[in-house]
Amino acid sequence: TVVNFAISDSESKRTLFLTKSPACSSLLQPTGHSLSLRGGNLRELGRFRVEREIVIDTQTLSKSIPNEIRCIDILKIDIQGLEYEAISGLDHFRPFLICVECSTVELYLGQKTIFDVGALLEKLGYMPLKFMDIQLVPKTLAKYQTCIPVHGDVIFVPNNSAKGRAIIERDVEKWFAALCMHGYMDFALWQIEELKIRKPELITQTEELLRKS
């Protein structure tokens, strides 16, 4: 289902900055104070050059979801700096797993970084399970093996708080499936034991099959 809105934290009209590379386009201007870190050793930032501006309608995430969809099980967010605003519009939805592309520094003007996104999700009952494997920029212009983590995917899952447990218990089997799909069966099994959640038979059977494979 394609929704004819941009996702933001409110119902409004905003400017979309269309860049040379469509994947860099955003509702935020690509002029953050640390954007040059995305240029690599050659400082090539041409793909972020704004070529056109258009005014579009925005909507919150919860209001953009069709009425027949009652729950979100897995949520992937990749929206060039608007991650915090999108999550702010979740309303009652509490996915079992959220994969959100974040930045550790400001790449887009006024962008909220992973520190803000993580703090917001913690309040909702989540914790980070995977943090940015991809590291794009060497510490200096020399070819060092270690890198600065600038931008990448972070996976959030329900934590062990009362809010996190409530998310899991909405449907323990679906929660388990969501984590297994991303390779976190061992963590899910630990969390079941830690929170003393009754393990459905289907999970026991799945565990046995996966361990044999």
Short mmCIF file of C-alpha atoms in Angstrom, two decimals:
data_model
loop_
_atom_site.label_atom_id
_atom_site.label_comp_id
_atom_site.label_asym_id
_atom_site.label_seq_id
_atom_site.Cartn_x
_atom_site.Cartn_y
_atom_site.Cartn_z
CA THR A 1 0.00 0.00 0.00
CA VAL A 2 1.45 3.34 -1.04
CA VAL A 3 0.47 6.29 1.17
CA ASN A 4 0.31 9.65 -0.58
CA PHE A 5 1.90 11.57 2.31
CA ALA A 6 5.34 12.20 3.68
CA ILE A 7 5.74 10.88 7.21
CA SER A 8 6.45 13.49 9.88
CA ASP A 9 5.32 14.34 13.41
CA SER A 10 2.23 16.31 12.39
CA GLU A 11 -0.34 16.92 9.69
CA SER A 12 1.04 19.86 7.72
CA LYS A 13 2.72 21.02 4.53
CA ARG A 14 6.50 20.92 4.29
CA THR A 15 9.21 21.42 1.72
CA LEU A 16 10.80 18.31 0.25
CA PHE A 17 14.40 18.88 -0.82
CA LEU A 18 15.04 16.74 -3.89
CA THR A 19 18.74 16.00 -4.27
CA LYS A 20 20.91 14.81 -7.14
CA SER A 21 20.77 11.32 -5.66
CA PRO A 22 17.09 10.56 -4.91
CA ALA A 23 18.15 8.47 -1.91
CA CYS A 24 19.48 11.62 -0.19
CA SER A 25 16.25 13.64 -0.54
CA SER A 26 14.62 14.73 2.71
CA LEU A 27 12.19 17.08 4.43
CA LEU A 28 15.30 18.50 6.06
CA GLN A 29 17.96 20.48 4.24
CA PRO A 30 21.13 18.42 3.60
CA THR A 31 23.32 21.04 5.27
CA GLY A 32 23.98 19.58 8.72
CA HIS A 33 27.15 20.61 10.51
CA SER A 34 28.77 17.20 9.95
CA LEU A 35 27.53 16.34 6.45
CA SER A 36 31.09 16.31 5.10
CA LEU A 37 31.66 13.07 7.02
CA ARG A 38 29.52 11.34 4.39
CA GLY A 39 31.87 12.41 1.63
CA GLY A 40 34.55 9.84 2.36
CA ASN A 41 38.22 10.43 1.63
CA LEU A 42 37.43 12.38 -1.53
CA ARG A 43 34.94 14.67 0.24
CA GLU A 44 32.48 13.94 -2.56
CA LEU A 45 29.10 15.37 -1.54
CA GLY A 46 27.58 16.04 -4.95
CA ARG A 47 24.80 13.52 -4.38
CA PHE A 48 23.42 15.77 -1.61
CA ARG A 49 23.11 18.80 -3.89
CA VAL A 50 19.51 20.12 -3.87
CA GLU A 51 18.16 20.31 -7.41
CA ARG A 52 14.50 21.03 -6.73
CA GLU A 53 12.15 21.93 -3.88
CA ILE A 54 8.48 20.99 -3.74
CA VAL A 55 5.80 21.46 -1.09
CA ILE A 56 4.07 18.24 -0.02
CA ASP A 57 1.55 17.09 2.57
CA THR A 58 2.76 15.32 5.69
CA GLN A 59 1.00 12.97 8.06
CA THR A 60 1.89 11.09 11.24
CA LEU A 61 2.78 7.44 10.97
CA SER A 62 -0.25 6.25 12.94
CA LYS A 63 -2.73 8.25 10.88
CA SER A 64 -1.20 7.13 7.59
CA ILE A 65 -1.76 3.43 8.33
CA PRO A 66 -4.96 1.97 6.79
CA ASN A 67 -7.75 1.40 9.33
CA GLU A 68 -7.82 -2.35 8.71
CA ILE A 69 -4.25 -2.67 10.05
CA ARG A 70 -4.59 -3.01 13.81
CA CYS A 71 -0.97 -3.82 14.69
CA ILE A 72 2.53 -3.34 13.32
CA ASP A 73 4.81 -6.33 13.87
CA ILE A 74 8.02 -5.12 12.19
CA LEU A 75 8.78 -1.50 11.32
CA LYS A 76 11.62 -0.35 9.01
CA ILE A 77 12.36 3.39 8.95
CA ASP A 78 14.77 4.88 6.41
CA ILE A 79 13.78 8.51 5.88
CA GLN A 80 16.93 10.65 5.87
CA GLY A 81 16.91 12.46 9.18
CA LEU A 82 13.19 12.32 10.07
CA GLU A 83 13.43 9.17 12.21
CA TYR A 84 12.60 10.92 15.49
CA GLU A 85 9.56 12.63 13.99
CA ALA A 86 8.26 9.38 12.52
CA ILE A 87 8.57 7.52 15.82
CA SER A 88 6.89 10.42 17.62
CA GLY A 89 3.80 9.65 15.53
CA LEU A 90 3.53 5.95 16.45
CA ASP A 91 0.63 6.66 18.81
CA HIS A 92 -0.61 3.27 20.15
CA PHE A 93 1.38 1.11 17.73
CA ARG A 94 4.18 -0.91 19.35
CA PRO A 95 6.07 -3.09 16.86
CA PHE A 96 7.94 -6.17 18.03
CA LEU A 97 11.06 -4.99 16.19
CA ILE A 98 12.03 -1.58 14.83
CA CYS A 99 14.90 -1.21 12.38
CA VAL A 100 15.71 2.49 12.08
CA GLU A 101 18.45 4.16 10.08
CA CYS A 102 20.12 6.73 12.35
CA SER A 103 23.04 9.13 12.40
CA THR A 104 25.38 9.85 15.28
CA VAL A 105 25.94 13.41 14.03
CA GLU A 106 23.85 16.04 12.25
CA LEU A 107 23.86 15.33 8.51
CA TYR A 108 20.60 17.17 7.79
CA LEU A 109 19.89 20.57 9.28
CA GLY A 110 18.04 20.15 12.58
CA GLN A 111 18.20 16.35 12.46
CA LYS A 112 17.73 14.41 15.69
CA THR A 113 20.56 11.92 16.18
CA ILE A 114 20.53 8.37 17.49
CA PHE A 115 20.84 9.71 21.03
CA ASP A 116 17.45 11.41 20.75
CA VAL A 117 15.88 8.49 18.88
CA GLY A 118 17.17 6.01 21.46
CA ALA A 119 15.92 8.09 24.40
CA LEU A 120 12.46 8.33 22.84
CA LEU A 121 12.25 4.60 22.18
CA GLU A 122 13.47 3.81 25.68
CA LYS A 123 10.50 5.71 27.06
CA LEU A 124 8.24 3.54 24.90
CA GLY A 125 9.77 0.30 26.24
CA TYR A 126 12.57 -0.50 23.76
CA MET A 127 16.31 -1.16 23.82
CA PRO A 128 18.91 -1.32 21.01
CA LEU A 129 19.93 -4.86 20.09
CA LYS A 130 22.16 -4.10 17.10
CA PHE A 131 24.12 -0.90 16.58
CA MET A 132 25.44 0.20 13.19
CA ASP A 133 27.65 -2.48 11.67
CA ILE A 134 28.41 -0.23 8.72
CA GLN A 135 31.11 2.32 9.47
CA LEU A 136 31.71 4.67 6.60
CA VAL A 137 34.39 7.20 7.40
CA PRO A 138 38.03 6.72 8.38
CA LYS A 139 39.20 8.63 11.43
CA THR A 140 41.61 10.59 9.24
CA LEU A 141 42.17 10.81 5.52
CA ALA A 142 44.66 7.97 5.94
CA LYS A 143 43.38 4.46 5.34
CA TYR A 144 42.87 3.41 8.95
CA GLN A 145 41.04 0.14 9.56
CA THR A 146 38.98 1.54 12.42
CA CYS A 147 36.26 4.00 11.50
CA ILE A 148 33.88 6.58 12.89
CA PRO A 149 30.28 5.23 13.12
CA VAL A 150 28.40 7.99 11.33
CA HIS A 151 25.28 6.46 9.87
CA GLY A 152 23.62 3.06 9.78
CA ASP A 153 20.79 0.78 10.89
CA VAL A 154 19.96 0.22 14.54
CA ILE A 155 17.58 -2.56 15.62
CA PHE A 156 15.38 -1.87 18.65
CA VAL A 157 13.37 -4.55 20.47
CA PRO A 158 11.20 -4.54 23.61
CA ASN A 159 13.24 -4.24 26.80
CA ASN A 160 12.65 -5.92 30.17
CA SER A 161 10.55 -3.12 31.63
CA ALA A 162 6.80 -3.39 32.22
CA LYS A 163 6.24 -1.51 28.94
CA GLY A 164 8.55 -3.84 27.07
CA ARG A 165 6.92 -6.94 28.54
CA ALA A 166 3.49 -5.66 27.50
CA ILE A 167 4.72 -5.39 23.90
CA ILE A 168 6.01 -8.97 23.96
CA GLU A 169 2.86 -10.37 25.53
CA ARG A 170 0.66 -8.85 22.85
CA ASP A 171 1.59 -11.95 20.85
CA VAL A 172 4.55 -13.96 22.14
CA GLU A 173 4.73 -16.15 19.02
CA LYS A 174 4.82 -13.20 16.61
CA TRP A 175 7.40 -11.40 18.76
CA PHE A 176 9.56 -14.54 18.73
CA ALA A 177 9.18 -14.88 14.96
CA ALA A 178 10.17 -11.24 14.41
CA LEU A 179 13.39 -11.71 16.37
CA CYS A 180 14.16 -15.08 14.74
CA MET A 181 13.78 -13.52 11.29
CA HIS A 182 16.62 -11.16 12.15
CA GLY A 183 18.84 -13.79 13.76
CA TYR A 184 18.13 -13.14 17.44
CA MET A 185 16.58 -16.41 18.59
CA ASP A 186 19.06 -16.84 21.44
CA PHE A 187 18.27 -13.37 22.77
CA ALA A 188 14.52 -14.05 22.54
CA LEU A 189 14.90 -17.31 24.46
CA TRP A 190 16.96 -15.54 27.14
CA GLN A 191 14.30 -12.85 27.46
CA ILE A 192 11.54 -15.44 27.84
CA GLU A 193 13.44 -17.00 30.72
CA GLU A 194 14.41 -13.67 32.24
CA LEU A 195 10.84 -12.34 32.25
CA LYS A 196 9.37 -15.75 33.18
CA ILE A 197 7.01 -15.64 30.20
CA ARG A 198 5.20 -18.88 29.46
CA LYS A 199 6.80 -20.41 26.37
CA PRO A 200 4.19 -21.42 23.77
CA GLU A 201 4.58 -24.90 22.33
CA LEU A 202 5.17 -23.48 18.85
CA ILE A 203 8.28 -21.70 20.13
CA THR A 204 9.61 -24.90 21.71
CA GLN A 205 9.11 -26.73 18.40
CA THR A 206 10.72 -23.91 16.40
CA GLU A 207 13.67 -23.83 18.77
CA GLU A 208 14.28 -27.55 18.31
CA LEU A 209 14.03 -27.32 14.51
CA LEU A 210 16.39 -24.34 14.24
CA ARG A 211 18.97 -25.86 16.53
CA LYS A 212 19.00 -29.03 14.40
CA SER A 213 19.39 -27.11 11.12
#
